[in-house]
Amino acid sequence: MTTQASDADRRVLVRPAWLEATVSAVFSALGFEPTDATRIATALVEADLRGVSSHGVMLVPMYVERLNAGGVTRERELDVLHDAGAALVVDARGGMGQLSSPQAMGHAIERAGRYGIGLVSVRNAHHFGAASRWAMQAAQAGCVGIAMSNTTPLMPAPGGAERLVGNNPLAIAVPTGAGPGIVLDMALSAVALGKIRLAASAGRPIPDSWATDQSGVPTTDPEAAVLGMLLPAAGHKGFGLALMIDVLTGVLSGGGWGDQVRPLYREPDRPNDCAHLFIAIDPELLGGVDGFRARSSALASRVRDSATAPGVDRLYLPGEIEAERAAQQRRSGVLIERSGLDGLLEAARAVGAVVPTGGVLS
């Protein structure tokens, strides 16, 4: 059983630019071109800035291990397997998801500009970090963006005691007339596995609604949870949605699905073989982007201005808390888990990366 640590022991404040430079140095030392190393670093640090630490720099040691073992390649260009105009099927060739995903969504955006909608199905892929980044890429181009991925099985069917389907993240980003837009980003388990791994690294317990041990009994021990099963969000509803994302990603693309998708933290020499789906919808197809932005802004205002329950001062749109946190942390420094910082620095030492000085603020 883990021993709970204090907040002061768990978290450290660092300069975002330093964090990005350090992560970039690690991937440069592994043989990536500087621009690609920076793309990977920017994606990971953005997750930490938005408060999604489970998809931030804590992933670097795992990526390094898989790159060194051959479970992820240094391929960066997508191989187009099928082109049907508005829809593409592409092969990521086992490359880093932070490099293949912006290309795939870029294709979806370009096809949406031509056909009103663009759909890119990606097979032979690798973990792409936070799904919201790729959905927001489309929103920044004026489109509704949708990004999803399957993962290695982590959750049982309702009433089951066997890992059957991944927690399969889904993100949808909607541009509005002003502000950060509406951004939904959710895994279909009660919580992402990365949050449980963070709890295990930091030595703190988890709620018993997050996961079970190997026998299917709910647990507060994150180490037992890592070996056990995640519980789906909203029970059978979360399981059903996760199953359908497996269909829309792996089954549809001809890529990995179910237990064909390999675990990230075991068998580092074997391809992850997950699959992604990226969709961009151009509002021009349905009456014009200006009218759409006005309507989406009105919807956002309706949510923000709706009645609050007793004791609640403010209501938030999906993604609004993360956007405000990112803006604030860019100014004052980003809080990351001390265990995540230690893992990053150890990975840097292991690959011989030159770490900049002066990054830690407190």
Short mmCIF file of C-alpha atoms in Angstrom, two decimals:
data_model
loop_
_atom_site.label_atom_id
_atom_site.label_comp_id
_atom_site.label_asym_id
_atom_site.label_seq_id
_atom_site.Cartn_x
_atom_site.Cartn_y
_atom_site.Cartn_z
CA MET A 1 0.00 0.00 0.00
CA THR A 2 1.25 3.47 -0.81
CA THR A 3 1.95 6.18 1.74
CA GLN A 4 0.34 9.54 1.10
CA ALA A 5 2.70 12.47 0.53
CA SER A 6 2.05 16.15 1.20
CA ASP A 7 1.27 18.60 -1.60
CA ALA A 8 4.57 20.39 -0.92
CA ASP A 9 6.45 17.14 -1.50
CA ARG A 10 4.48 16.29 -4.64
CA ARG A 11 4.57 19.42 -6.80
CA VAL A 12 7.13 21.88 -8.09
CA LEU A 13 6.77 25.16 -10.00
CA VAL A 14 8.87 25.48 -13.17
CA ARG A 15 9.20 27.89 -16.08
CA PRO A 16 7.14 26.68 -19.07
CA ALA A 17 9.85 27.69 -21.57
CA TRP A 18 12.47 25.76 -19.59
CA LEU A 19 10.22 22.70 -19.41
CA GLU A 20 9.62 22.79 -23.15
CA ALA A 21 13.34 23.26 -23.88
CA THR A 22 14.24 20.33 -21.62
CA VAL A 23 11.73 17.97 -23.23
CA SER A 24 12.86 19.11 -26.67
CA ALA A 25 16.49 18.42 -25.72
CA VAL A 26 15.57 14.85 -24.77
CA PHE A 27 14.00 14.10 -28.15
CA SER A 28 16.77 15.88 -30.03
CA ALA A 29 19.25 13.65 -28.22
CA LEU A 30 17.22 10.65 -29.42
CA GLY A 31 17.77 11.66 -33.04
CA PHE A 32 14.67 13.71 -33.88
CA GLU A 33 15.02 16.80 -36.02
CA PRO A 34 14.88 19.98 -33.89
CA THR A 35 11.50 21.03 -35.30
CA ASP A 36 9.99 17.62 -34.55
CA ALA A 37 11.51 17.54 -31.06
CA THR A 38 9.93 20.93 -30.42
CA ARG A 39 6.54 19.75 -31.70
CA ILE A 40 6.60 16.82 -29.30
CA ALA A 41 7.69 19.03 -26.41
CA THR A 42 5.08 21.69 -27.10
CA ALA A 43 2.28 19.14 -27.13
CA LEU A 44 3.38 17.56 -23.85
CA VAL A 45 3.94 20.84 -22.03
CA GLU A 46 0.58 22.18 -23.21
CA ALA A 47 -1.10 19.29 -21.39
CA ASP A 48 0.69 20.27 -18.17
CA LEU A 49 -0.24 23.93 -18.70
CA ARG A 50 -3.89 22.94 -19.03
CA GLY A 51 -3.68 20.87 -15.85
CA VAL A 52 -3.83 17.51 -17.63
CA SER A 53 -0.59 16.21 -16.12
CA SER A 54 -1.43 12.60 -16.97
CA HIS A 55 -0.74 13.51 -20.62
CA GLY A 56 2.18 15.84 -19.99
CA VAL A 57 5.90 15.46 -19.35
CA MET A 58 5.36 12.46 -17.07
CA LEU A 59 5.10 10.48 -20.35
CA VAL A 60 8.68 11.27 -21.41
CA PRO A 61 10.40 8.31 -19.65
CA MET A 62 7.89 5.90 -21.19
CA TYR A 63 8.38 7.38 -24.66
CA VAL A 64 12.16 7.21 -24.26
CA GLU A 65 12.02 3.57 -23.22
CA ARG A 66 9.81 2.65 -26.16
CA LEU A 67 11.95 4.59 -28.65
CA ASN A 68 15.09 2.87 -27.41
CA ALA A 69 13.43 -0.55 -27.43
CA GLY A 70 11.86 -0.13 -30.88
CA GLY A 71 8.21 -0.08 -29.83
CA VAL A 72 7.80 3.34 -31.40
CA THR A 73 9.60 4.50 -34.53
CA ARG A 74 11.09 7.81 -35.64
CA GLU A 75 8.91 7.84 -38.77
CA ARG A 76 7.20 11.19 -39.24
CA GLU A 77 5.46 11.11 -42.64
CA LEU A 78 2.05 9.52 -43.05
CA ASP A 79 1.56 6.90 -45.76
CA VAL A 80 -1.76 7.49 -47.54
CA LEU A 81 -3.38 4.09 -48.13
CA HIS A 82 -6.79 5.15 -49.45
CA ASP A 83 -8.05 8.52 -50.70
CA ALA A 84 -11.79 8.91 -51.17
CA GLY A 85 -11.91 12.69 -51.40
CA ALA A 86 -13.47 13.74 -48.12
CA ALA A 87 -11.99 10.69 -46.36
CA LEU A 88 -8.49 9.28 -46.06
CA VAL A 89 -7.02 6.17 -44.50
CA VAL A 90 -3.39 6.64 -43.53
CA ASP A 91 -0.63 4.60 -41.91
CA ALA A 92 1.40 6.33 -39.19
CA ARG A 93 4.10 3.62 -39.43
CA GLY A 94 4.43 3.41 -35.66
CA GLY A 95 5.64 6.99 -35.30
CA MET A 96 5.09 9.41 -32.42
CA GLY A 97 1.48 10.50 -32.18
CA GLN A 98 2.54 14.10 -31.56
CA LEU A 99 4.00 14.11 -35.10
CA SER A 100 1.42 12.05 -36.99
CA SER A 101 -1.66 13.65 -35.42
CA PRO A 102 -1.17 17.27 -36.55
CA GLN A 103 -0.57 15.99 -40.09
CA ALA A 104 -3.71 13.85 -39.99
CA MET A 105 -5.88 16.65 -38.63
CA GLY A 106 -4.28 18.99 -41.16
CA HIS A 107 -5.49 16.69 -43.93
CA ALA A 108 -8.97 16.62 -42.35
CA ILE A 109 -9.08 20.43 -42.24
CA GLU A 110 -7.93 20.72 -45.85
CA ARG A 111 -10.55 18.21 -47.03
CA ALA A 112 -13.23 20.00 -44.99
CA GLY A 113 -12.37 23.17 -46.90
CA ARG A 114 -13.05 21.31 -50.14
CA TYR A 115 -15.95 19.05 -49.22
CA GLY A 116 -17.42 20.53 -46.05
CA ILE A 117 -16.16 17.61 -43.96
CA GLY A 118 -12.82 15.85 -43.75
CA LEU A 119 -12.25 12.48 -42.10
CA VAL A 120 -8.85 10.88 -41.60
CA SER A 121 -8.55 7.37 -40.19
CA VAL A 122 -5.09 6.47 -38.85
CA ARG A 123 -3.76 2.98 -38.26
CA ASN A 124 -0.41 1.68 -36.97
CA ALA A 125 -0.36 4.70 -34.68
CA HIS A 126 1.17 5.50 -31.31
CA HIS A 127 -0.18 7.33 -28.27
CA PHE A 128 -1.00 10.95 -29.19
CA GLY A 129 -1.21 12.56 -25.75
CA ALA A 130 -4.15 14.86 -25.03
CA ALA A 131 -6.90 14.46 -27.64
CA SER A 132 -8.04 18.05 -27.10
CA ARG A 133 -4.92 19.43 -28.81
CA TRP A 134 -5.88 17.89 -32.14
CA ALA A 135 -9.56 18.82 -31.89
CA MET A 136 -8.53 22.41 -31.07
CA GLN A 137 -6.27 22.43 -34.14
CA ALA A 138 -9.44 22.18 -36.23
CA ALA A 139 -11.32 24.74 -34.13
CA GLN A 140 -8.49 27.23 -34.59
CA ALA A 141 -8.99 26.78 -38.35
CA GLY A 142 -12.69 27.60 -37.99
CA CYS A 143 -13.94 24.01 -38.06
CA VAL A 144 -15.63 21.80 -35.54
CA GLY A 145 -12.89 19.33 -34.61
CA ILE A 146 -13.28 15.77 -33.38
CA ALA A 147 -10.40 13.51 -32.32
CA MET A 148 -10.53 10.06 -30.81
CA SER A 149 -8.27 7.09 -30.17
CA ASN A 150 -8.46 3.56 -28.91
CA THR A 151 -6.16 2.22 -26.21
CA THR A 152 -5.13 -1.13 -24.86
CA PRO A 153 -8.00 -2.85 -22.99
CA LEU A 154 -8.37 -1.44 -19.48
CA MET A 155 -12.07 -1.79 -18.64
CA PRO A 156 -14.40 -4.76 -18.23
CA ALA A 157 -17.89 -5.05 -19.70
CA PRO A 158 -20.60 -4.27 -17.12
CA GLY A 159 -20.55 -7.17 -14.71
CA GLY A 160 -17.37 -8.56 -16.24
CA ALA A 161 -13.99 -9.33 -14.70
CA GLU A 162 -11.73 -9.13 -17.76
CA ARG A 163 -10.10 -6.17 -19.50
CA LEU A 164 -12.06 -5.92 -22.72
CA VAL A 165 -11.95 -2.35 -24.09
CA GLY A 166 -9.76 0.71 -23.64
CA ASN A 167 -10.83 3.93 -21.96
CA ASN A 168 -10.69 5.39 -25.48
CA PRO A 169 -10.50 9.21 -25.31
CA LEU A 170 -12.78 11.55 -27.23
CA ALA A 171 -12.35 15.30 -27.81
CA ILE A 172 -14.67 17.75 -29.56
CA ALA A 173 -13.73 21.42 -30.05
CA VAL A 174 -16.18 24.09 -31.20
CA PRO A 175 -15.08 27.58 -32.30
CA THR A 176 -17.03 30.55 -30.94
CA GLY A 177 -17.03 34.23 -31.75
CA ALA A 178 -14.82 35.11 -28.77
CA GLY A 179 -12.92 33.32 -26.04
CA PRO A 180 -11.30 29.88 -26.03
CA GLY A 181 -14.18 27.99 -27.63
CA ILE A 182 -15.99 24.96 -26.25
CA VAL A 183 -13.64 22.01 -25.76
CA LEU A 184 -14.73 18.62 -24.46
CA ASP A 185 -11.92 16.15 -23.72
CA MET A 186 -12.73 12.96 -21.88
CA ALA A 187 -11.59 9.42 -21.47
CA LEU A 188 -14.41 6.94 -21.07
CA SER A 189 -13.15 5.51 -17.83
CA ALA A 190 -14.00 7.20 -14.54
CA VAL A 191 -10.47 8.63 -14.68
CA ALA A 192 -7.47 8.36 -17.01
CA LEU A 193 -4.89 5.68 -16.20
CA GLY A 194 -2.23 8.40 -16.18
CA LYS A 195 -3.86 10.00 -13.13
CA ILE A 196 -3.64 6.70 -11.30
CA ARG A 197 0.03 6.39 -12.27
CA LEU A 198 0.62 9.92 -10.98
CA ALA A 199 -1.02 8.97 -7.68
CA ALA A 200 1.17 5.88 -7.44
CA SER A 201 4.33 7.92 -8.13
CA ALA A 202 3.32 10.54 -5.57
CA GLY A 203 2.29 7.99 -2.95
CA ARG A 204 -1.32 9.03 -2.49
CA PRO A 205 -4.52 6.96 -2.47
CA ILE A 206 -7.25 7.16 -5.09
CA PRO A 207 -11.05 7.14 -4.74
CA ASP A 208 -12.49 3.63 -4.79
CA SER A 209 -14.74 4.62 -7.70
CA TRP A 210 -11.79 4.86 -10.09
CA ALA A 211 -10.58 1.29 -10.45
CA THR A 212 -10.54 -2.28 -9.19
CA ASP A 213 -7.75 -4.66 -8.25
CA GLN A 214 -7.01 -7.72 -10.37
CA SER A 215 -9.94 -9.63 -8.88
CA GLY A 216 -12.43 -6.89 -9.72
CA VAL A 217 -12.78 -5.44 -6.21
CA PRO A 218 -12.75 -1.60 -6.00
CA THR A 219 -9.49 -0.29 -4.51
CA THR A 220 -7.96 2.91 -3.13
CA ASP A 221 -4.41 1.63 -3.77
CA PRO A 222 -3.13 3.08 -7.08
CA GLU A 223 -0.50 0.38 -7.43
CA ALA A 224 -3.17 -2.32 -7.20
CA ALA A 225 -5.32 -0.32 -9.62
CA VAL A 226 -2.54 -0.19 -12.23
CA LEU A 227 -2.53 -4.01 -12.20
CA GLY A 228 -6.31 -4.20 -12.09
CA MET A 229 -9.04 -2.62 -14.20
CA LEU A 230 -10.38 0.88 -14.71
CA LEU A 231 -14.06 1.44 -14.08
CA PRO A 232 -16.04 2.99 -16.95
CA ALA A 233 -17.55 6.46 -16.63
CA ALA A 234 -21.30 6.22 -16.04
CA GLY A 235 -21.22 2.44 -15.99
CA HIS A 236 -22.70 0.78 -19.07
CA LYS A 237 -22.88 4.12 -20.92
CA GLY A 238 -19.13 4.67 -20.70
CA PHE A 239 -18.43 1.10 -21.71
CA GLY A 240 -20.75 1.35 -24.70
CA LEU A 241 -19.18 4.58 -25.95
CA ALA A 242 -15.67 3.15 -25.52
CA LEU A 243 -16.67 0.09 -27.52
CA MET A 244 -18.00 2.27 -30.34
CA ILE A 245 -14.78 4.31 -30.42
CA ASP A 246 -12.92 1.03 -30.87
CA VAL A 247 -15.14 0.48 -33.92
CA LEU A 248 -14.62 4.02 -35.30
CA THR A 249 -10.84 3.90 -34.88
CA GLY A 250 -9.35 0.43 -35.11
CA VAL A 251 -12.10 -1.61 -36.75
CA LEU A 252 -12.90 1.09 -39.34
CA SER A 253 -9.27 1.78 -40.30
CA GLY A 254 -8.17 -1.84 -40.45
CA GLY A 255 -5.81 -1.11 -37.56
CA GLY A 256 -5.50 -2.49 -34.07
CA TRP A 257 -8.56 -2.93 -31.87
CA GLY A 258 -9.28 -4.69 -28.60
CA ASP A 259 -6.24 -6.51 -27.27
CA GLN A 260 -4.41 -5.99 -30.56
CA VAL A 261 -3.60 -2.56 -29.10
CA ARG A 262 -0.59 -3.15 -26.89
CA PRO A 263 0.03 -1.57 -23.47
CA LEU A 264 2.26 1.50 -23.31
CA TYR A 265 3.97 0.59 -20.05
CA ARG A 266 4.75 -3.03 -20.83
CA GLU A 267 6.47 -4.73 -23.77
CA PRO A 268 8.31 -1.57 -24.85
CA ASP A 269 9.76 -3.35 -27.87
CA ARG A 270 6.33 -4.05 -29.37
CA PRO A 271 4.32 -1.48 -31.39
CA ASN A 272 1.46 0.17 -29.54
CA ASP A 273 -0.66 -0.28 -32.70
CA CYS A 274 -3.50 1.99 -31.60
CA ALA A 275 -5.74 3.76 -34.11
CA HIS A 276 -7.04 7.33 -34.35
CA LEU A 277 -9.88 9.14 -36.08
CA PHE A 278 -9.78 12.86 -36.89
CA ILE A 279 -12.78 14.76 -38.22
CA ALA A 280 -13.09 18.40 -39.26
CA ILE A 281 -16.46 19.93 -40.14
CA ASP A 282 -16.51 23.26 -41.96
CA PRO A 283 -19.57 25.30 -40.84
CA GLU A 284 -19.73 26.82 -44.33
CA LEU A 285 -21.34 23.53 -45.37
CA LEU A 286 -24.35 24.27 -43.16
CA GLY A 287 -25.03 27.94 -43.69
CA GLY A 288 -21.86 29.91 -43.09
CA VAL A 289 -19.14 30.21 -40.49
CA ASP A 290 -20.25 33.63 -39.19
CA GLY A 291 -23.75 32.46 -38.39
CA PHE A 292 -22.35 29.36 -36.75
CA ARG A 293 -19.96 31.34 -34.55
CA ALA A 294 -22.80 33.64 -33.48
CA ARG A 295 -24.94 30.65 -32.53
CA SER A 296 -22.13 28.82 -30.73
CA SER A 297 -21.30 32.03 -28.84
CA ALA A 298 -24.95 32.38 -27.85
CA LEU A 299 -24.90 28.80 -26.60
CA ALA A 300 -21.74 29.48 -24.60
CA SER A 301 -23.31 32.59 -23.05
CA ARG A 302 -26.44 30.64 -22.20
CA VAL A 303 -24.38 28.14 -20.23
CA ARG A 304 -22.27 30.76 -18.47
CA ASP A 305 -25.27 32.91 -17.56
CA SER A 306 -27.57 30.13 -16.40
CA ALA A 307 -28.75 29.90 -12.81
CA THR A 308 -26.29 28.59 -10.24
CA ALA A 309 -26.91 26.26 -7.34
CA PRO A 310 -26.48 27.60 -3.78
CA GLY A 311 -22.83 28.26 -2.98
CA VAL A 312 -21.71 28.24 -6.64
CA ASP A 313 -20.26 31.52 -7.91
CA ARG A 314 -19.58 30.66 -11.54
CA LEU A 315 -20.40 28.13 -14.23
CA TYR A 316 -17.85 26.93 -16.77
CA LEU A 317 -18.02 25.63 -20.30
CA PRO A 318 -16.17 22.42 -21.17
CA GLY A 319 -12.49 23.34 -21.56
CA GLU A 320 -12.82 26.80 -20.00
CA ILE A 321 -11.10 25.92 -16.73
CA GLU A 322 -8.21 24.35 -18.66
CA ALA A 323 -7.85 27.36 -20.96
CA GLU A 324 -7.76 29.79 -18.04
CA ARG A 325 -5.31 27.60 -16.14
CA ALA A 326 -3.01 27.46 -19.17
CA ALA A 327 -3.05 31.24 -19.56
CA GLN A 328 -2.28 31.75 -15.89
CA GLN A 329 0.48 29.12 -15.79
CA ARG A 330 2.17 30.55 -18.87
CA ARG A 331 2.59 33.76 -16.86
CA SER A 332 3.45 32.46 -13.41
CA GLY A 333 4.98 29.02 -14.01
CA VAL A 334 3.59 25.54 -14.44
CA LEU A 335 3.02 23.18 -11.52
CA ILE A 336 4.07 19.61 -12.22
CA GLU A 337 4.42 16.57 -10.04
CA ARG A 338 7.86 16.28 -8.48
CA SER A 339 7.92 12.65 -9.58
CA GLY A 340 7.27 13.82 -13.16
CA LEU A 341 10.14 16.30 -12.98
CA ASP A 342 12.46 13.66 -11.53
CA GLY A 343 11.50 11.24 -14.30
CA LEU A 344 12.12 13.87 -16.98
CA LEU A 345 15.56 14.76 -15.61
CA GLU A 346 16.52 11.10 -15.30
CA ALA A 347 15.45 10.51 -18.91
CA ALA A 348 17.55 13.51 -19.96
CA ARG A 349 20.60 12.11 -18.18
CA ALA A 350 20.04 8.68 -19.71
CA VAL A 351 20.05 10.00 -23.29
CA GLY A 352 22.79 12.58 -22.73
CA ALA A 353 20.56 15.61 -23.27
CA VAL A 354 21.85 19.02 -22.21
CA VAL A 355 19.37 20.44 -19.69
CA PRO A 356 19.05 24.24 -19.51
CA THR A 357 19.59 25.90 -16.16
CA GLY A 358 17.28 28.09 -14.11
CA GLY A 359 13.98 26.35 -14.72
CA VAL A 360 12.75 25.59 -11.22
CA LEU A 361 10.94 28.48 -9.53
CA SER A 362 9.95 26.78 -6.27
#
